[in-house]
Structure formats: structure tokens, C-alpha cells
Amino acid sequence: MEEICSVAWRKAQKGEQAGWKLLLWTAVAAFVFGLIQLGEVPEDMLRVARNKVHSHKASGDIVFVAVDDRSLREIGRWPWPRRKHAELIDRLSQTGVKRTFLDIIIHGRSERTDDDLLVSSIEKARNVTLAVSARSVTGSVSNPDLLPPIIFSRHAKLGLINFAYNYQNAVWRIDYSRKVGSNQVPSFAGKLANAAPKPGQTFILDYSVDPSTVPVVAAVDVLAGRFNPRMLKGKDVVIGTASDGIGDQYFIPGWGKMPGAYVHILGAETLKSGTPRYLGWFPALLLGLGACWLATKRKSAGQVSFILGAAALLLTLGPVGLEMNLIYADVTPALFAVMIVSTVLAGRRWRQRGLVNTVSGLPNLSALRANKMGQDQALIAARILNYAEIVATLPADQERQLVDQIVSRLRVGAANRTLYEGDGGIFAWFEDSSQPVGNHVEALYSLFRNPARVDGQPIDLPISFGVEIGSGRSLANRLASALVAAEEAAHAGLKWKYHDPETLEDAGWKLSMLSQLDSAVDKGEVWVAYQPKLDLKSRQIIGAEALARWTHPEKGPIAASEFIAAAEQHDRIGKLTDFVLEQAVSAAATVNRKQGPFGIAVNLSARLLGDKGFVLRLRAMLARNGLPAHLLTLELTETAALAGSGSGFDMLAALRDIGVNISIDDYGTGLSTLDYLKKIPASEIKIDQSFVKGMLDNRSDLVMVQSTIGLAHSLDRKVVAEGVEQQAVLDALVDMNCDVAQGYVIGRPMSLESLMKRLTSTRRASVA
Ligand code: C2E
Ligand code: CA
Ligand code: CA
């Protein structure tokens, strides 16, 4: 119970951490997004769309006098002689316009008479503003300040007409004023709106003003007197060009390409309705992150979608309300954050959906396979034997009822137990393996003797259980084994069954195992364990046997008996032997240097005795590692292979000659006639563990061990007893004059590191 609570707590903690991590990374990403203005294009598009929502008419107080194509056709080609400008100004001032803004650069002098006419018109009108273009740099082109000659400006005001435009040729912001030479010159827009000059500041244009509602009169009509004077009387007038042929056309976001005069007019309309303010992207981002934070806190998919959806909607449309009050904020970094979090959370949910049984909402078997915490626990699988038939007769909505009843029974005694449900009536869970599982499973079994009731109908629920007591294998394998055990229990009419490792030895795996073994050596999945050997006279550890170990990345540890037998039968043992030998010899050399004389035993299949190069390789290996040959013992297995092969015996003799010891392994199980015993130049006989283990309970085993010791000693061979599991057996072996013992009671096969520790502690103990 406590365990489960703490698991739930840890899970919640983990979820919380993941939430914060996501939030932090999102914030960083969105911040960078904002800083480098990645959202410029969508930001502009959103603003244009919103402007359409609240577009409105211009004030009508500013009129555009357009030098349009018709004017050019009727009056003549551009540039017009300055007397035409003079004439225009005269006409307008006679009509009683408030101010005239000439959005045409009067640069340098022209015809004397023309210039004089213009000077006098300006002087007469007393309300003319002339255009100034401040120095600007566009790409590689730098434009100098352009000011009208002093004779014109003497009686005129000056206004700034240039502005910065972006990748689209669109102008989003203009200056209130700018310094030109030594004067602070207000922009046309600022001047038209009579705004304060605010040096160095710009403002955002309100493009919700529909430019087509700005009153326009063609210049030629003004000159010809073809206009309604009321349209111009008391109004401000901007004279500007409006022809593709001349240029000075800009992109007015949302409204298309238009004469530059509109930028001034719309700018002025903006300032007339208030003072635009720009909040930047940070406030919206804070809001977006706030929503993201809320979303990561919610469990239900509906709530998460609602929060994020609402945030996205608020961010895209909310600014409408602000923009109507000339408050501008950028929202794309915030939207970007909301998008990241939505995508990640949706992805997580999607992945989780693959881990849940759709009928019951319980985690499914994929979830079980992914649960690392179950690694050290027993795994129990339950199978409702007739599940498919039951469900076939139930209306669709009642399967859930049935499952609920099964689940509540399986949870008896452990209400918080995490149950996993597979398809077709399979349930599984983890159980503390330090408690006996049998009683628990039998109790569950008896609960299922009572029928379930769905819609008043009794339903029998025959069940069987399979138990896999924790093994190092992967959860996928363990689950499969537990299910097989449950299946076998059902067939055998048992309530439950343990998984039997023997069933693993199926042919398919054996074949693939063989093909994997060579690469396993290269990949470092194979390693060597060392089992200590105890000298029964000195009571000292005098050496160890090297035993190959394979830890498969998916299947976990594979029994040596399993892969070695397969490798030997298919002549694939060579590479493995070389590997173990190399490791063992170098390990022994290390122990030798640090702890004094230490022998090492390595298993050698008699089949390998045909390999001519082996003796030479072995000699070189010993020399390279600096291990004296007499400290190496080769334990010969599969001695039957020696029968009838002369070369095998020759090689054994050669091995003896270089000083290596030979031991006859598994003595008593295979070919062990006295004849062979004499022929094999062994210095040691290793009595097979099957005789040693139970020798105190089995008289014939005891006789076998005793007689072998006598026989070996009479042939001047040492005797090693392996498989010593009890102290009593060890004591009996001492009494029987056995030389060396090996077995679990002395030590299990262990890593080199553990062996070294063991040696240091026991040697220190024996000195003390
Ligand atoms: P083996 O040569 O008879 O090795 C002794 C086996 O008995 C080892 O099993 C060891 O873990 C186990 N054992 C040791 N003490 C006890 C005990 O007190 N009780 C019991 N029940 N078992 C004990 P392991 O490591 O599974 O090896 C199985 C066999 O695989 C070995 O039998 C050996 O024939 C072979 N083998 C292991 N490593 C190699 C190798 O590098 N090369 C070759 N050719 N064969 C190897
Ligand atoms: Ca052995
Ligand atoms: Ca053996």
C-alpha cells in the first residue's frame, strides 16, 4: 500500500518535473523567437486581418490632390514645370484650404520664371509645407538630405516625407520628427495632425483606416476648376504623385500598392485619433506562458485543449480591442509558445493512448513492458479462460461492467494494485517477490469460483495464473513466460503454475542466439565471471575458474550451459574460447602481481584440439601477459571427442610441454574409463557436480567420489570437487583427502573486482 502510494507520488513528481522542463524550454525558445523577430511575417498578416475586422472611414479632413495618370496626360509629362505647382498652390489657396503639403521634392533651381512664380505662390498662400527627405541608407544606396532651396522655404514650413519600409515595401511605422541638418523637422503625418515632435520616436500606423475613404481630387481638375470647393475649403491638402510611371508607390498592408501620400495621410489620421502605444511582444508572451503553465497542470485532455485553444484565440483576436484604442502588441512569440506546448502535450497524450486499454482505461501490456520498476518484482499473469466467448454474447457496453468486476476481485487485499490489462481477458501485475506468491494466487483463484453478475445474469469466470519470479530477463520476455505458464496451468488443470525456464530452450531462439554470439563478443555483451577454488589443506583460495557470461541487451543473462552447448555443437566455440582465455590470463596475471601465486582454470572443449595454431597462440598469450604457464589449467570438457583422434592427444602433449596443466572436467559423466584416464596427460581430475552435490544423502555418489579420489591419487593426479553447496559436504571432502573444492558454499562465480576484494579480505583475515 505504502509502496504503491510512494510510486504514485514519484510519478506525480516526475510529471511535475516534466511540466516545468517543458515550460522552461518553451519560454527559452519563444524568447529567442521574439528576439530575432522570427514572427515578422505572420505578425503582419495577423495585424492586417485584425484591421479588416475593425476597419473604418477616414476623417475626411485631409484631402489628397493626386497627380494621376489623367493629369499627366492632360497637362504633360512629369516632372511638371514649377509654374504648374505654383498654379496648383494658387488655386488651392483661393479655394480656402487650411494648409497645403507638397509631397514633391523641390530640389535645386529650375527656370527662373518658374521658380519666381512658385516663390510668389508660396509667399501668397502662407500655408505651404514643403517636403524634406532626410538622409537615409537603403541597402548599399545612401541618400543625402534633400531640402528645398532657401528661396522656397523662406516662406514655407518644412515636413519630413521619408520613412522606412520592410521586405514587402510596406511602411508600418513612421517618425514623429527627425533631425535634418540642425533642425528637428516634423513628419508630414505629425504636422498634419499637429502632434508633438517627440524626437527619435516612431509610431505604428493605424491601417484600419480605409484609404479609399480619403477624399481625392485629381490635380488636373484642381487646375481646371472642376471640383466642388466645399470639398476643399478649410481642409488640409496633400499634393502628391499617383502614377505607376513616376514611382513613389508603397505597399499599404491590407490595401495593396498605393501612392506614398497615403502613408502620410493615414499616419495623420492615426495621430488625430490618439497616441499609438506599442507594448512589444513580452506581455503577450507572459500571458501565453501563463496559459501553457495552466495547461501542463491539467490532467484531462478536454481541459488542456480548452485552455490552449482559448489562449490561442485570445492572442489572435484579443488585440482587436487594444488596437481600436491604438495599443499594439506582438503576439507571435506567445502563439509560438502555445503551439509548442500544444504539440508536445498532444504528442504525449497520443503516446499514452497507446499504453491504455480502451475498454477499461487500465494500462495495457505495453505499459507493463515499459515499467522499469517491475524489474525486481515477481510478475503474475491471470487469464480468464472463456473471455472471448463471454464477450461475444454481451452487448458492447457491458464488457466494461464485466471487466470492472474482474478488476475488483483481482484487487482484493491490495486496493491500489496497478493492474495491467491485455486483450482477450489477460491481466497482469507485479508482486513483491520476497513474499510467497502461491498463497496469494490461490486466494485469488477461490474468489473467482463465484460467478460474476452482469445485468443480473450469472457468468462463470474460469481463471488460471502464471507466475514469473523475477529473473534478469527483459519484462517482455518475463511477461511472455508468465502467460505461457498461465496457459500451461489451464491445460494441466492447475490453479497456477510457475514459469519453467526449460521452455525457453526453443529451437528458434537457439538459432538466432548462435548468429548473435560472435557479435555479442565484439559488442562487449560477453564477460567473464570467476569462481574461487579452495585448497582443502591450506584452506586458502588458490585460484579460480573462468566462466563465460552473456548479458543479452533484451533477453538479459543467458545461461552458459545454453549458449555454450549450442556453440559447441555448431563449431562456433573458437572465438569465445579465445576471448575467455585472453580475459582470464590477463586477470590472473593481475591478481598474481598484486596478491601472490594464483591459478586460473579455463574451460576448453576437446573439439578445439584439432586447431593447430592453438598451442602457439596460447604460448604467445601467456608471454604477453607475463603469466607463468603452470598457473594456467585447461579444463577439458567433451572428452568423448578425443576418441579415435590421435592429433588431439598430440596437442595435449604439446600443451603439457609448454607447462600448462590439463584437468579432466565433468569426470564421471562421459567417457571415463581407466584407459582414457591414463592416456590423457592430465594433472587433475574434476569430479562432476552431480556426484558431489548430494553425496551425503546418496551412497553410490559418495562411493563414486571416494573411489575417484583414491584412483586419482594412485595415478598421481590432484582431485577437484565441484558443486559443493553445503558446509557438511566440504567437511566430508576434507576427511576424504580431496585436494581442492569449488562450489556455492565457497563462492559463486563473480566479477573480477569482487574476486579481488574477496582475496584481500580473506588473506588479510588469515594473516591476522
Ligand atoms: P562447468 O565447467 O562444470 O562449470 C561449473 C558450472 O557449475 C558453472 O555453471 C557454475 O556456475 C556452476 N556451479 C559452480 N558451483 C556450483 C554449486 O555449488 N552448485 C551448482 N548447482 N552449480 C555450481 P555455468 O557457469 O552455468 O557453466 C556451465 C558450463 O558451461 C560449464 O560447466 C562449462 O562446461 C561451460 N562453460 C562456461 N564457460 C565456458 C567457457 O568459457 N568455455 C567453454 N568451452 N565452456 C564454458
Ligand atoms: Ca569447468
Ligand atoms: Ca564441471
mmCIF file of C-alpha atoms and ligand atoms in Angstrom, residues 531 545-549 559-561 564 568 573 576-577 580 602-605 635 637 665-666 686 688-689 693 722-725 742-745 747-749, ligand 1:
data_model
loop_
_atom_site.group_PDB
_atom_site.id
_atom_site.type_symbol
_atom_site.label_atom_id
_atom_site.label_comp_id
_atom_site.label_asym_id
_atom_site.label_seq_id
_atom_site.Cartn_x
_atom_site.Cartn_y
_atom_site.Cartn_z
ATOM 1 C CA GLN A 531 34.524 -18.804 -9.235
ATOM 2 C CA GLU A 545 37.639 -20.975 -12.735
ATOM 3 C CA ALA A 546 36.809 -18.573 -15.533
ATOM 4 C CA LEU A 547 33.195 -18.903 -16.684
ATOM 5 C CA ALA A 548 31.758 -17.162 -19.715
ATOM 6 C CA ARG A 549 28.757 -14.882 -19.145
ATOM 7 C CA ALA A 559 22.756 -19.406 -19.114
ATOM 8 C CA ALA A 560 26.265 -20.518 -20.062
ATOM 9 C CA SER A 561 25.037 -24.085 -20.441
ATOM 10 C CA ILE A 564 27.945 -22.888 -24.922
ATOM 11 C CA GLU A 568 29.995 -26.298 -29.342
ATOM 12 C CA ILE A 573 33.176 -22.089 -29.782
ATOM 13 C CA LEU A 576 34.540 -17.382 -27.471
ATOM 14 C CA THR A 577 37.324 -19.568 -26.081
ATOM 15 C CA VAL A 580 37.690 -16.019 -22.339
ATOM 16 C CA VAL A 602 39.693 -22.043 -18.338
ATOM 17 C CA ASN A 603 37.277 -24.450 -19.972
ATOM 18 C CA LEU A 604 38.370 -25.942 -23.265
ATOM 19 C CA SER A 605 36.222 -28.092 -25.457
ATOM 20 C CA GLU A 635 39.587 -27.868 -18.041
ATOM 21 C CA THR A 637 35.179 -30.887 -21.496
ATOM 22 C CA ASP A 665 36.246 -31.742 -16.361
ATOM 23 C CA ASP A 666 32.905 -33.323 -15.516
ATOM 24 C CA LYS A 686 37.417 -32.622 -11.604
ATOM 25 C CA ASP A 688 31.298 -33.708 -11.771
ATOM 26 C CA GLN A 689 28.995 -31.726 -9.520
ATOM 27 C CA LYS A 693 26.071 -32.127 -4.504
ATOM 28 C CA GLU A 722 32.848 -29.046 -7.847
ATOM 29 C CA GLY A 723 29.269 -28.240 -6.899
ATOM 30 C CA VAL A 724 29.964 -28.025 -3.168
ATOM 31 C CA GLU A 725 26.846 -26.430 -1.854
ATOM 32 C CA GLN A 742 34.684 -25.372 -5.699
ATOM 33 C CA GLY A 743 31.028 -24.508 -5.160
ATOM 34 C CA TYR A 744 28.465 -22.054 -3.903
ATOM 35 C CA VAL A 745 29.382 -22.615 -0.262
ATOM 36 C CA GLY A 747 31.798 -18.676 -3.544
ATOM 37 C CA ARG A 748 29.580 -18.134 -6.538
ATOM 38 C CA PRO A 749 31.025 -17.070 -9.889
HETATM 39 P P1 C2E B 1 31.424 -26.419 -15.656
HETATM 40 O O1 C2E B 1 32.751 -26.327 -16.323
HETATM 41 O O2 C2E B 1 31.072 -27.686 -14.994
HETATM 42 O O3 C2E B 1 31.308 -25.180 -14.690
HETATM 43 C C1 C2E B 1 30.736 -25.192 -13.433
HETATM 44 C C2 C2E B 1 29.288 -24.813 -13.505
HETATM 45 O O4 C2E B 1 28.675 -25.112 -12.280
HETATM 46 C C3 C2E B 1 29.137 -23.318 -13.686
HETATM 47 O O5 C2E B 1 27.961 -23.131 -14.378
HETATM 48 C C4 C2E B 1 28.983 -22.859 -12.265
HETATM 49 O O6 C2E B 1 28.295 -21.621 -12.164
HETATM 50 C C5 C2E B 1 28.184 -23.980 -11.672
HETATM 51 N N1 C2E B 1 28.416 -24.118 -10.247
HETATM 52 C C6 C2E B 1 29.503 -23.814 -9.540
HETATM 53 N N2 C2E B 1 29.346 -24.119 -8.222
HETATM 54 C C7 C2E B 1 28.110 -24.652 -8.108
HETATM 55 C C8 C2E B 1 27.345 -25.177 -6.997
HETATM 56 O O7 C2E B 1 27.779 -25.182 -5.847
HETATM 57 N N3 C2E B 1 26.106 -25.631 -7.266
HETATM 58 C C9 C2E B 1 25.597 -25.622 -8.524
HETATM 59 N N4 C2E B 1 24.365 -26.085 -8.717
HETATM 60 N N5 C2E B 1 26.262 -25.132 -9.610
HETATM 61 C C10 C2E B 1 27.538 -24.669 -9.390
HETATM 62 P P2 C2E B 1 27.898 -22.261 -15.613
HETATM 63 O O8 C2E B 1 28.720 -21.057 -15.409
HETATM 64 O O9 C2E B 1 26.464 -22.096 -15.973
HETATM 65 O O10 C2E B 1 28.606 -23.010 -16.727
HETATM 66 C C11 C2E B 1 28.050 -24.123 -17.297
HETATM 67 C C12 C2E B 1 29.025 -24.815 -18.187
HETATM 68 O O11 C2E B 1 29.301 -24.050 -19.350
HETATM 69 C C13 C2E B 1 30.358 -25.030 -17.535
HETATM 70 O O12 C2E B 1 30.294 -26.156 -16.746
HETATM 71 C C14 C2E B 1 31.257 -25.212 -18.732
HETATM 72 O O13 C2E B 1 31.201 -26.532 -19.200
HETATM 73 C C15 C2E B 1 30.610 -24.328 -19.747
HETATM 74 N N6 C2E B 1 31.415 -23.107 -19.840
HETATM 75 C C16 C2E B 1 31.343 -21.995 -19.084
HETATM 76 N N7 C2E B 1 32.227 -21.070 -19.540
HETATM 77 C C17 C2E B 1 32.880 -21.662 -20.581
HETATM 78 C C18 C2E B 1 33.922 -21.273 -21.478
HETATM 79 O O14 C2E B 1 34.457 -20.149 -21.386
HETATM 80 N N8 C2E B 1 34.319 -22.145 -22.447
HETATM 81 C C19 C2E B 1 33.754 -23.361 -22.556
HETATM 82 N N9 C2E B 1 34.182 -24.163 -23.517
HETATM 83 N N10 C2E B 1 32.792 -23.784 -21.738
HETATM 84 C C20 C2E B 1 32.362 -22.940 -20.761
#
